GROMACS .gro file of C-alpha atoms in nm:
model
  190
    1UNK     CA    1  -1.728  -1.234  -2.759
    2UNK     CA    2  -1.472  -1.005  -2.939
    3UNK     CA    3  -1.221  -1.324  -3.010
    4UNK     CA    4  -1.545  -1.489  -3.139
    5UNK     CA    5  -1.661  -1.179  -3.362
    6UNK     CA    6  -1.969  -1.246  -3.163
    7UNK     CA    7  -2.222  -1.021  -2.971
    8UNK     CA    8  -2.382  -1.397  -2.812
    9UNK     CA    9  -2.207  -1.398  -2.497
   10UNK     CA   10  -2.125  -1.028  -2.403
   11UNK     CA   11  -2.475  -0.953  -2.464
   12UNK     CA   12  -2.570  -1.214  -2.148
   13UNK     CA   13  -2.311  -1.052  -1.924
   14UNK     CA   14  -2.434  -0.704  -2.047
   15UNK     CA   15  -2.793  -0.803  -1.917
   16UNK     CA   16  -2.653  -0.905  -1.594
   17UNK     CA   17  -2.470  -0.652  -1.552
   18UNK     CA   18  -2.703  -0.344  -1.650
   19UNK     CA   19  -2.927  -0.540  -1.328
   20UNK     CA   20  -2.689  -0.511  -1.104
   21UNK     CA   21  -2.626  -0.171  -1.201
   22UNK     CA   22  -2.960  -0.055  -1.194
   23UNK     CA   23  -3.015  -0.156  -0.824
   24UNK     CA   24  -3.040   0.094  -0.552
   25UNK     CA   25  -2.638   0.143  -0.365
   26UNK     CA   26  -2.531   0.330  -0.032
   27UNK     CA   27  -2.300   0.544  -0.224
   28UNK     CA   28  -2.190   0.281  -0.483
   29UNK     CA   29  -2.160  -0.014  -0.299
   30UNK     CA   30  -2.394  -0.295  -0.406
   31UNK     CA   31  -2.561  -0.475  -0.145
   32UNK     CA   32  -2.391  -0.835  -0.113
   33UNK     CA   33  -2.721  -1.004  -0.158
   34UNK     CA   34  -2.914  -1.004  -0.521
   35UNK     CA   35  -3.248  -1.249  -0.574
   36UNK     CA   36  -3.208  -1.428  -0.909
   37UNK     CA   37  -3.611  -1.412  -0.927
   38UNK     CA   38  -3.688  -1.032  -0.854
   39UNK     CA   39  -3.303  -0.851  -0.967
   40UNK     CA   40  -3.367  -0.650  -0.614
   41UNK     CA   41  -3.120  -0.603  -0.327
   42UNK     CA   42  -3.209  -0.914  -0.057
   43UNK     CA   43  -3.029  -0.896   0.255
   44UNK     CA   44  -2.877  -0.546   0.363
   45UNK     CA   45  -2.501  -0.643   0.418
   46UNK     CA   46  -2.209  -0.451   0.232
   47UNK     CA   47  -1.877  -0.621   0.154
   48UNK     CA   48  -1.566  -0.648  -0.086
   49UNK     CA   49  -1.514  -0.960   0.030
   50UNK     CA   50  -1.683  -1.374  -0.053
   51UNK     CA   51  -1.937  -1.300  -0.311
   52UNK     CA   52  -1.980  -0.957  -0.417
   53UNK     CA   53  -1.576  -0.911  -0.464
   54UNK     CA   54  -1.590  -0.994  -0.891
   55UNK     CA   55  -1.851  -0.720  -0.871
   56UNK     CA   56  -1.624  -0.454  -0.771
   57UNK     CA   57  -1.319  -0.586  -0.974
   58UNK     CA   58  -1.496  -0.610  -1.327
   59UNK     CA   59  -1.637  -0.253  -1.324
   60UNK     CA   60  -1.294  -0.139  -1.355
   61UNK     CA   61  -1.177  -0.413  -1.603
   62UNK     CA   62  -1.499  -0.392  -1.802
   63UNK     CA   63  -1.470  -0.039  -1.891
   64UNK     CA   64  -1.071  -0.102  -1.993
   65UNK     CA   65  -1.206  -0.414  -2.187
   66UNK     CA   66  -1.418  -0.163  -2.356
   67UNK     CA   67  -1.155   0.072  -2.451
   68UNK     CA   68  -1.310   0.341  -2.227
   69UNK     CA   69  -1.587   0.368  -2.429
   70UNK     CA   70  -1.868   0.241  -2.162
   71UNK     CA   71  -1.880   0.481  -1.918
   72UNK     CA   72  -2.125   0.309  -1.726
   73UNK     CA   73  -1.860   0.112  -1.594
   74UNK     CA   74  -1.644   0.366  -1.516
   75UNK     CA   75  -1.881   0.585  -1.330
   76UNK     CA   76  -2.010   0.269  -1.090
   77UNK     CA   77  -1.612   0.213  -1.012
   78UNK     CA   78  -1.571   0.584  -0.923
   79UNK     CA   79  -1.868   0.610  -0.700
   80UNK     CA   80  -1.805   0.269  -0.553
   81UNK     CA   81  -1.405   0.415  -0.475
   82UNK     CA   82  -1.599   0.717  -0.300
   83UNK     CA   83  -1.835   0.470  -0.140
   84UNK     CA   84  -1.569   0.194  -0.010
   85UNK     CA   85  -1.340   0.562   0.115
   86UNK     CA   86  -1.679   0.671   0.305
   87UNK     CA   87  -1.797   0.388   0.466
   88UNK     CA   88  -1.563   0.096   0.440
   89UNK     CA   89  -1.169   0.224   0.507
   90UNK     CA   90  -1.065   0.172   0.877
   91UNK     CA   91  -0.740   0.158   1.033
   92UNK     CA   92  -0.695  -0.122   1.302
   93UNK     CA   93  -0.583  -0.028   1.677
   94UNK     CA   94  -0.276  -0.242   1.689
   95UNK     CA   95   0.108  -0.087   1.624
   96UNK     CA   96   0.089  -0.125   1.295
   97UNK     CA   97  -0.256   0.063   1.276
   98UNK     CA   98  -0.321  -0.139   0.915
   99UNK     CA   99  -0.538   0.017   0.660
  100UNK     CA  100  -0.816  -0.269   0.637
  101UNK     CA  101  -1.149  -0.246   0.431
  102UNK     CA  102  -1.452  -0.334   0.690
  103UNK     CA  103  -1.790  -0.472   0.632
  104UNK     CA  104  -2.094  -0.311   0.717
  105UNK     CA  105  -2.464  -0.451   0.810
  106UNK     CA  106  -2.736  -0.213   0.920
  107UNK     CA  107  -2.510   0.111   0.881
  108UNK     CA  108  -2.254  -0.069   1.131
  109UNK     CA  109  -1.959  -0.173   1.063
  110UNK     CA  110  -1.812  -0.481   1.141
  111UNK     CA  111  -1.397  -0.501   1.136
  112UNK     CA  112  -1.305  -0.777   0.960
  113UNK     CA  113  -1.177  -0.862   0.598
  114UNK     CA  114  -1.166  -1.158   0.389
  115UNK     CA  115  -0.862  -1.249   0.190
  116UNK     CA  116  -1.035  -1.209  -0.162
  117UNK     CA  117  -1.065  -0.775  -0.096
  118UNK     CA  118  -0.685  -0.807  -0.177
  119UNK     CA  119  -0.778  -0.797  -0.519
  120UNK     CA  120  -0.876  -0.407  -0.428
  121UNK     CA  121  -0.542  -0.329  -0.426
  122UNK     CA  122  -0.431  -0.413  -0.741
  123UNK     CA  123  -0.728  -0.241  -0.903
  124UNK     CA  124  -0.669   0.101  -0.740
  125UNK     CA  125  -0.320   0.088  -0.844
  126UNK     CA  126  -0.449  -0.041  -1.213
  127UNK     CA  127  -0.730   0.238  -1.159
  128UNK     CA  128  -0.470   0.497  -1.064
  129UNK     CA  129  -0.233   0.458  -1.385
  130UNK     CA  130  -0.595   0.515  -1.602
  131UNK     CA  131  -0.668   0.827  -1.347
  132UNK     CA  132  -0.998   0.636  -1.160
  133UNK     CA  133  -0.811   0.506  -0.876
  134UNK     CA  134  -0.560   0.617  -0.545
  135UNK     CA  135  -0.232   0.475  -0.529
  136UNK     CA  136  -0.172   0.587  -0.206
  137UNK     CA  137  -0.467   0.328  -0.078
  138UNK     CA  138  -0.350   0.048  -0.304
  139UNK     CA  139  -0.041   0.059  -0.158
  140UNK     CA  140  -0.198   0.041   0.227
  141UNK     CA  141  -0.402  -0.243   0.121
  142UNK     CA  142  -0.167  -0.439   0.003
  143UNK     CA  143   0.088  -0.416   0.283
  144UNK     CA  144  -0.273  -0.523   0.514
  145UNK     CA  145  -0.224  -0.802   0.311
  146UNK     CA  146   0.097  -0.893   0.332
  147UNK     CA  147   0.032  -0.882   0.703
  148UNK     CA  148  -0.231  -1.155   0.680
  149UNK     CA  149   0.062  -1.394   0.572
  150UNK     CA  150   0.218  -1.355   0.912
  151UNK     CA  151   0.109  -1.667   1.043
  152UNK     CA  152   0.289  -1.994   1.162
  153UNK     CA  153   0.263  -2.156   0.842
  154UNK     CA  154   0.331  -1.835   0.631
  155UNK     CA  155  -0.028  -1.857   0.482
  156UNK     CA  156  -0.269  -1.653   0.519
  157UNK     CA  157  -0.626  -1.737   0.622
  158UNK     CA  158  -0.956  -1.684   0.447
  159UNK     CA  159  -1.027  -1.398   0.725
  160UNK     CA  160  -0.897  -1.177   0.909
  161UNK     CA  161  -1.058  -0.981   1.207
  162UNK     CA  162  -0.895  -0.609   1.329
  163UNK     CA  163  -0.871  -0.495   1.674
  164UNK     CA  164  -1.072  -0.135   1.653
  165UNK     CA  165  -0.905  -0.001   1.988
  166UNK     CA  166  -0.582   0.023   2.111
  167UNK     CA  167  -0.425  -0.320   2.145
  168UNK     CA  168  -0.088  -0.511   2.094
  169UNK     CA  169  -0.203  -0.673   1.800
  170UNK     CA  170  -0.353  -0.521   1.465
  171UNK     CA  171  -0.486  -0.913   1.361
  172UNK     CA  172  -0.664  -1.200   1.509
  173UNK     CA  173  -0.773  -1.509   1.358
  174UNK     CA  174  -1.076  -1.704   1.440
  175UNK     CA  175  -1.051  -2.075   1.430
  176UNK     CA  176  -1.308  -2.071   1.218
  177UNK     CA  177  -1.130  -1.824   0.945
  178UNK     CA  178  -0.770  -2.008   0.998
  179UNK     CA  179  -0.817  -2.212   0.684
  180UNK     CA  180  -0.602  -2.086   0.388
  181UNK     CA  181  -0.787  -2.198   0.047
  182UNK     CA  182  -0.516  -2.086  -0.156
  183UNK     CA  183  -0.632  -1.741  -0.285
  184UNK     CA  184  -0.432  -1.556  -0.548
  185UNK     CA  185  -0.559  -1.176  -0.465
  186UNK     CA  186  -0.237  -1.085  -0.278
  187UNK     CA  187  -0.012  -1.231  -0.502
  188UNK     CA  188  -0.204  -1.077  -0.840
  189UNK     CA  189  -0.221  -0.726  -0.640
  190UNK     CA  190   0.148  -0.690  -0.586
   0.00000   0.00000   0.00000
């Protein structure tokens, strides 16, 4: 829209945005679920990962797209930081005992993380040089993520699962997960 010296498209992504905004969050994290028809939460599960993960990574952009001037933006990345810190952080019970961010259904949570939350790193180090983010996780993150590229083939998969307890590995893989669809989040974090 600013290229275009036109309001025409922002103003759709502004209405989309102020909805999602608007809804009701467990300490700013967005419920992965949002019905097109009604603009209310619909299912109960919170992630960073498949689906919800542009959410998280365009509050932070938006309000540097805006110059700082829409706080909005900046307040819903702050309290979502506070809310993924709460709720989401976990360290897995292998050697390495890797900083991963879970997800969490019904108030449990459920120790896994899809490659596309690598993204998170690179936003709390972009967040931290603009003083709205923590270096110190960005930096955990992204060696979690470099981890996930310890596999055979040297790719990682779409998901990865974390052993919670003490075991000899931080990492499985579930056949299911094993498939590698070429993400860029690592790479763009680091």
């Amino acid at each position: 829209s600013r290229a275009m010296k036109t309001t025409k498209y922002s103003a759709v992504a502004d209405k989309a945005m102020d909805v999602l905004l608007s809804l009701p969050k467990k300490d700013g994290l967005a419920d992965m679920f949002v019905s097109s028809r009604s603009g209310r939460s619909a299912g109960g599960r919170i992630t960073l990962g498949a689906r919800v993960d542009s959410y998280y990574e365009y509050l932070l952009k938006q309000w540097l797209q805006t110059g700082k001037s829409e706080d909005k933006f900046r307040r819903a990345w702050e309290d979502a930081v506070v809310g993924i810190k709460k709720h989401l952080v976990k360290t897995s019970g292998g050697p390495k005992k890797l900083t991963y961010i879970a997800e969490m259904e019904g108030g449990h949570s459920i120790p896994k993380m899809d490659h596309l939350v690598c993204f998170l790193a690179g936003s709390l180090a972009l967040g931290s040089v603009h003083g709205v983010g923590d270096i110190e996780l960005a930096k955990k993150i992204g060696e979690t993520c470099i981890e996930m590229y310890d596999t055979p083939a040297g790719l990682a998969p779409e998901i990865v699962h974390f052993h919670e307890h003490v075991d000899p590995k931080d990492i499985y893989i579930k056949t299911p997960d094993a498939h590698n669809l070429l993400r860029p989040e690592t790479v763009e974090s680091l």
